[in-house]
Amino acid sequence: MRHVRVRLGDVAVQATAASEPEPVAGGQVLRGLSIAVEAPATPRRFYRHGWQSWSQTRWLAVDEPVAPVPVRDLWVFDDDPVHATAARQGGAVVGAVEDAGGVLILGALGISGRVELADGGLAATSATSDRWFVAYGAEDEVFGAYARLLGEVVGSRDLPDQRVWCSWYSFYADITEPALHKVIDDLAGLAFDVVQVDDGWQRHIGDWEANDAFPSGMPALAERIRGAGLRPGLWLAPFLAHERSRLFRDHPDWMLRDEAGAPVSAGWNWDGRVHAVDVTQPDALGHVVDVLRTAVGWGFDYLKLDFVYAGALPGVRHTDVERHVAYRRAIQAIRDAVGDAVVLLACGAPVVPSLGVFDAIRIGPDVAESWENAEVTRYLHRLAAPQARYAVATSVHRLWLRPLIGTDPDVAYFRTRYCLLNEAQKALITDLTRVCGFRATSDIPATLDQHERDALAAYLTEDVEVRRLDRYRYDIGGREVDFGPVASAAPVLLPVEE
Ligand code: 9PG
């Protein structure tokens, strides 16, 4: 490690690295598994980039206190559990500080790393990448330059704008064959591309076969969707095994283990504990790949792969590779098996390790038919829990990913029934889907009144141009939309009472 001087446009900053800086388009590259860069002026804000889809991503004030999630079982849903109790603010792979003159970015040219707010600058470490991009200037320029380089290193994929009907945010897990048939029929005349069947069709988390609510089976459902002129989409959580699944019971040797030999927890959901499949175990990976090949064989060529952070959790693996490398090899094996024509949407996914393999990724937590779950944020410090407000806030801070992958900000709402969002809140979510080029809803046509149905129909066929004006303001078809009041507000996080 040595002290080096890094010239970044008009300024020069001090850094600690293993090498002298090497100039690249838009900035410099520093080498080392551990790097520190001083900001040219006193930082005011820190850009925290959350580890996985749902993880809080935003510009924090530098004096915002660190507020860990006090419940261990929730860590995996919120961020990288390895850093859940870190003393400093930090994020995954890339970070930045903003001062009065511009933005200093420090980002790994690789799939993993941690960037923390340090005294007067940024400090970073990585187990997989010893090359870091550093630049100083306007936010869109430094993030744009980083995205281009990252794309060269990890890859990117193009996805045309999508128009998706997804079952989750109306039916939740209570989907049935007749209910979906009715929706498919009622979607006639609405210009959707995809009908994506979400959670609720499977026997169990891990047992990826149709349950009793789908008596005709999954191929018949795919055919029904295809017959309506739509692309069949299916949700799976292929790296999870519920404690009561057959997968977990029959294949204990396929589970990721901790140092003591116990199966690693991937969280608590579906009324029980879920465990992580060890995707480096060849038979386990072979099984996962078979499951997805089977889903494609049923006729589904749009797959939403959810809770896939489970492939990158810390633990003892069959093959001793870094956890993000394990994840990436597994998703690459899936891509190789299903081919390029299948759309793969990542959800609950470590973001940068998903680039180049997935076509699209959820870039924020779940929306919900209510704006905010104040207890959950205040007392549990959870910004990754389903709530529309933080879904918008996190997604807005991930738009720099757009050149590398399709960006899914979750669904828009056109309905008034079964929805507590007000018109302004619904409009803001809808505008975000326009910026993202990913139009989705779960609204059941039969619950919409004529006016709402017309609005949905127009939304699906509209051709609007979107132009970024600044960090939070966009021109959307001639209207100026400001995400700032929602995206930049600091959440109220109360201290945990002893
Ligand atoms: C299906 C859902 C939908 C949704 C996904 C994902 O933090 N949490 O506890 C948490 C639970 C569920 C969740 C996200 C976060 O939702 O994002 O679109 O597919 O699974 O179960």
JSON list of N, CA, C and O and ligand atoms in Angstrom, two decimals, residues 54 77-78 168-169 198-199 235 269-270 304 306-307 347 362 366 382 384-386 410, ligand 1:
[
{"chain": "A", "resi": 54, "resn": "TRP", "atom": "N", "xyz": [-33.71, -5.21, -2.86]},
{"chain": "A", "resi": 54, "resn": "TRP", "atom": "CA", "xyz": [-34.57, -4.52, -1.90]},
{"chain": "A", "resi": 54, "resn": "TRP", "atom": "C", "xyz": [-33.80, -3.56, -0.99]},
{"chain": "A", "resi": 54, "resn": "TRP", "atom": "O", "xyz": [-34.39, -2.77, -0.27]},
{"chain": "A", "resi": 77, "resn": "PHE", "atom": "N", "xyz": [-33.13, -9.89, 4.26]},
{"chain": "A", "resi": 77, "resn": "PHE", "atom": "CA", "xyz": [-34.06, -9.19, 3.38]},
{"chain": "A", "resi": 77, "resn": "PHE", "atom": "C", "xyz": [-33.61, -7.75, 3.14]},
{"chain": "A", "resi": 77, "resn": "PHE", "atom": "O", "xyz": [-33.97, -7.14, 2.15]},
{"chain": "A", "resi": 78, "resn": "ASP", "atom": "N", "xyz": [-32.86, -7.23, 4.11]},
{"chain": "A", "resi": 78, "resn": "ASP", "atom": "CA", "xyz": [-32.58, -5.79, 4.06]},
{"chain": "A", "resi": 78, "resn": "ASP", "atom": "C", "xyz": [-31.26, -5.44, 3.37]},
{"chain": "A", "resi": 78, "resn": "ASP", "atom": "O", "xyz": [-31.17, -4.41, 2.72]},
{"chain": "A", "resi": 168, "resn": "TRP", "atom": "N", "xyz": [-48.94, -10.85, -8.22]},
{"chain": "A", "resi": 168, "resn": "TRP", "atom": "CA", "xyz": [-48.66, -10.72, -6.80]},
{"chain": "A", "resi": 168, "resn": "TRP", "atom": "C", "xyz": [-49.44, -9.63, -6.08]},
{"chain": "A", "resi": 168, "resn": "TRP", "atom": "O", "xyz": [-50.05, -9.87, -5.04]},
{"chain": "A", "resi": 169, "resn": "TYR", "atom": "N", "xyz": [-49.46, -8.42, -6.61]},
{"chain": "A", "resi": 169, "resn": "TYR", "atom": "CA", "xyz": [-49.94, -7.27, -5.83]},
{"chain": "A", "resi": 169, "resn": "TYR", "atom": "C", "xyz": [-51.46, -7.11, -5.83]},
{"chain": "A", "resi": 169, "resn": "TYR", "atom": "O", "xyz": [-51.98, -6.06, -5.43]},
{"chain": "A", "resi": 198, "resn": "ASP", "atom": "N", "xyz": [-47.07, -15.20, -10.27]},
{"chain": "A", "resi": 198, "resn": "ASP", "atom": "CA", "xyz": [-46.13, -15.01, -9.16]},
{"chain": "A", "resi": 198, "resn": "ASP", "atom": "C", "xyz": [-46.31, -16.13, -8.12]},
{"chain": "A", "resi": 198, "resn": "ASP", "atom": "O", "xyz": [-46.95, -17.16, -8.39]},
{"chain": "A", "resi": 199, "resn": "ASP", "atom": "N", "xyz": [-45.73, -15.94, -6.97]},
{"chain": "A", "resi": 199, "resn": "ASP", "atom": "CA", "xyz": [-45.76, -16.86, -5.85]},
{"chain": "A", "resi": 199, "resn": "ASP", "atom": "C", "xyz": [-47.18, -17.38, -5.59]},
{"chain": "A", "resi": 199, "resn": "ASP", "atom": "O", "xyz": [-48.12, -16.59, -5.56]},
{"chain": "A", "resi": 235, "resn": "TRP", "atom": "N", "xyz": [-42.87, -17.13, -11.62]},
{"chain": "A", "resi": 235, "resn": "TRP", "atom": "CA", "xyz": [-42.02, -16.80, -10.45]},
{"chain": "A", "resi": 235, "resn": "TRP", "atom": "C", "xyz": [-41.49, -18.07, -9.82]},
{"chain": "A", "resi": 235, "resn": "TRP", "atom": "O", "xyz": [-42.23, -19.04, -9.64]},
{"chain": "A", "resi": 269, "resn": "ASN", "atom": "N", "xyz": [-40.01, -16.77, 6.25]},
{"chain": "A", "resi": 269, "resn": "ASN", "atom": "CA", "xyz": [-41.09, -16.35, 5.35]},
{"chain": "A", "resi": 269, "resn": "ASN", "atom": "C", "xyz": [-41.93, -17.59, 5.07]},
{"chain": "A", "resi": 269, "resn": "ASN", "atom": "O", "xyz": [-41.52, -18.69, 5.38]},
{"chain": "A", "resi": 270, "resn": "TRP", "atom": "N", "xyz": [-43.10, -17.42, 4.52]},
{"chain": "A", "resi": 270, "resn": "TRP", "atom": "CA", "xyz": [-44.00, -18.56, 4.24]},
{"chain": "A", "resi": 270, "resn": "TRP", "atom": "C", "xyz": [-44.19, -19.38, 5.52]},
{"chain": "A", "resi": 270, "resn": "TRP", "atom": "O", "xyz": [-44.14, -20.61, 5.49]},
{"chain": "A", "resi": 304, "resn": "LYS", "atom": "N", "xyz": [-39.16, -14.96, -13.37]},
{"chain": "A", "resi": 304, "resn": "LYS", "atom": "CA", "xyz": [-38.77, -14.05, -12.27]},
{"chain": "A", "resi": 304, "resn": "LYS", "atom": "C", "xyz": [-38.13, -14.91, -11.19]},
{"chain": "A", "resi": 304, "resn": "LYS", "atom": "O", "xyz": [-38.81, -15.70, -10.53]},
{"chain": "A", "resi": 306, "resn": "ASP", "atom": "N", "xyz": [-36.54, -15.15, -7.76]},
{"chain": "A", "resi": 306, "resn": "ASP", "atom": "CA", "xyz": [-36.66, -14.29, -6.58]},
{"chain": "A", "resi": 306, "resn": "ASP", "atom": "C", "xyz": [-35.83, -14.85, -5.42]},
{"chain": "A", "resi": 306, "resn": "ASP", "atom": "O", "xyz": [-35.48, -16.03, -5.40]},
{"chain": "A", "resi": 307, "resn": "PHE", "atom": "N", "xyz": [-35.55, -14.00, -4.46]},
{"chain": "A", "resi": 307, "resn": "PHE", "atom": "CA", "xyz": [-34.81, -14.39, -3.25]},
{"chain": "A", "resi": 307, "resn": "PHE", "atom": "C", "xyz": [-33.47, -15.03, -3.62]},
{"chain": "A", "resi": 307, "resn": "PHE", "atom": "O", "xyz": [-32.97, -15.90, -2.90]},
{"chain": "A", "resi": 347, "resn": "CYS", "atom": "N", "xyz": [-34.78, -10.83, -8.76]},
{"chain": "A", "resi": 347, "resn": "CYS", "atom": "CA", "xyz": [-35.46, -10.12, -7.68]},
{"chain": "A", "resi": 347, "resn": "CYS", "atom": "C", "xyz": [-34.83, -10.56, -6.37]},
{"chain": "A", "resi": 347, "resn": "CYS", "atom": "O", "xyz": [-34.42, -11.72, -6.24]},
{"chain": "A", "resi": 362, "resn": "ARG", "atom": "N", "xyz": [-35.11, -6.20, -10.33]},
{"chain": "A", "resi": 362, "resn": "ARG", "atom": "CA", "xyz": [-35.85, -5.29, -9.44]},
{"chain": "A", "resi": 362, "resn": "ARG", "atom": "C", "xyz": [-34.82, -4.41, -8.76]},
{"chain": "A", "resi": 362, "resn": "ARG", "atom": "O", "xyz": [-33.82, -4.88, -8.24]},
{"chain": "A", "resi": 366, "resn": "ASP", "atom": "N", "xyz": [-40.43, -4.00, -2.54]},
{"chain": "A", "resi": 366, "resn": "ASP", "atom": "CA", "xyz": [-41.78, -4.11, -3.08]},
{"chain": "A", "resi": 366, "resn": "ASP", "atom": "C", "xyz": [-42.56, -2.82, -2.86]},
{"chain": "A", "resi": 366, "resn": "ASP", "atom": "O", "xyz": [-42.47, -2.22, -1.79]},
{"chain": "A", "resi": 382, "resn": "ARG", "atom": "N", "xyz": [-36.30, -0.75, 8.89]},
{"chain": "A", "resi": 382, "resn": "ARG", "atom": "CA", "xyz": [-36.37, -1.48, 7.64]},
{"chain": "A", "resi": 382, "resn": "ARG", "atom": "C", "xyz": [-36.84, -0.59, 6.52]},
{"chain": "A", "resi": 382, "resn": "ARG", "atom": "O", "xyz": [-37.97, -0.13, 6.51]},
{"chain": "A", "resi": 384, "resn": "ALA", "atom": "N", "xyz": [-36.34, -1.89, 3.44]},
{"chain": "A", "resi": 384, "resn": "ALA", "atom": "CA", "xyz": [-36.48, -2.88, 2.38]},
{"chain": "A", "resi": 384, "resn": "ALA", "atom": "C", "xyz": [-37.82, -3.60, 2.45]},
{"chain": "A", "resi": 384, "resn": "ALA", "atom": "O", "xyz": [-38.15, -4.40, 1.58]},
{"chain": "A", "resi": 385, "resn": "ALA", "atom": "N", "xyz": [-38.60, -3.32, 3.48]},
{"chain": "A", "resi": 385, "resn": "ALA", "atom": "CA", "xyz": [-39.90, -3.96, 3.61]},
{"chain": "A", "resi": 385, "resn": "ALA", "atom": "C", "xyz": [-40.85, -3.38, 2.56]},
{"chain": "A", "resi": 385, "resn": "ALA", "atom": "O", "xyz": [-40.65, -2.26, 2.09]},
{"chain": "A", "resi": 386, "resn": "PRO", "atom": "N", "xyz": [-41.87, -4.16, 2.16]},
{"chain": "A", "resi": 386, "resn": "PRO", "atom": "CA", "xyz": [-42.81, -3.64, 1.17]},
{"chain": "A", "resi": 386, "resn": "PRO", "atom": "C", "xyz": [-43.47, -2.34, 1.64]},
{"chain": "A", "resi": 386, "resn": "PRO", "atom": "O", "xyz": [-44.15, -2.32, 2.65]},
{"chain": "A", "resi": 410, "resn": "ASP", "atom": "N", "xyz": [-40.99, -2.24, -9.91]},
{"chain": "A", "resi": 410, "resn": "ASP", "atom": "CA", "xyz": [-42.20, -2.86, -9.37]},
{"chain": "A", "resi": 410, "resn": "ASP", "atom": "C", "xyz": [-43.46, -2.22, -9.97]},
{"chain": "A", "resi": 410, "resn": "ASP", "atom": "O", "xyz": [-43.37, -1.36, -10.82]},
{"chain": "B", "resi": 1, "resn": "9PG", "atom": "C1", "xyz": [-43.57, -13.26, -3.50]},
{"chain": "B", "resi": 1, "resn": "9PG", "atom": "C2", "xyz": [-42.98, -11.88, -3.44]},
{"chain": "B", "resi": 1, "resn": "9PG", "atom": "C3", "xyz": [-43.14, -11.12, -4.76]},
{"chain": "B", "resi": 1, "resn": "9PG", "atom": "C4", "xyz": [-42.38, -9.80, -4.69]},
{"chain": "B", "resi": 1, "resn": "9PG", "atom": "C5", "xyz": [-40.93, -10.07, -4.31]},
{"chain": "B", "resi": 1, "resn": "9PG", "atom": "C6", "xyz": [-40.87, -10.81, -3.00]},
{"chain": "B", "resi": 1, "resn": "9PG", "atom": "O1", "xyz": [-38.58, -8.20, 3.17]},
{"chain": "B", "resi": 1, "resn": "9PG", "atom": "N1", "xyz": [-39.41, -9.09, 3.04]},
{"chain": "B", "resi": 1, "resn": "9PG", "atom": "O2", "xyz": [-39.85, -9.72, 4.01]},
{"chain": "B", "resi": 1, "resn": "9PG", "atom": "C7", "xyz": [-39.91, -9.37, 1.75]},
{"chain": "B", "resi": 1, "resn": "9PG", "atom": "C8", "xyz": [-40.85, -10.36, 1.57]},
{"chain": "B", "resi": 1, "resn": "9PG", "atom": "C9", "xyz": [-41.35, -10.60, 0.30]},
{"chain": "B", "resi": 1, "resn": "9PG", "atom": "C10", "xyz": [-40.90, -9.86, -0.75]},
{"chain": "B", "resi": 1, "resn": "9PG", "atom": "C11", "xyz": [-39.96, -8.88, -0.58]},
{"chain": "B", "resi": 1, "resn": "9PG", "atom": "C12", "xyz": [-39.45, -8.63, 0.69]},
{"chain": "B", "resi": 1, "resn": "9PG", "atom": "O3", "xyz": [-41.46, -10.03, -1.99]},
{"chain": "B", "resi": 1, "resn": "9PG", "atom": "O4", "xyz": [-40.19, -8.89, -4.24]},
{"chain": "B", "resi": 1, "resn": "9PG", "atom": "O5", "xyz": [-42.45, -9.12, -5.93]},
{"chain": "B", "resi": 1, "resn": "9PG", "atom": "O6", "xyz": [-42.66, -11.89, -5.84]},
{"chain": "B", "resi": 1, "resn": "9PG", "atom": "O7", "xyz": [-41.61, -12.03, -3.09]},
{"chain": "B", "resi": 1, "resn": "9PG", "atom": "O8", "xyz": [-43.43, -13.92, -2.28]}
]
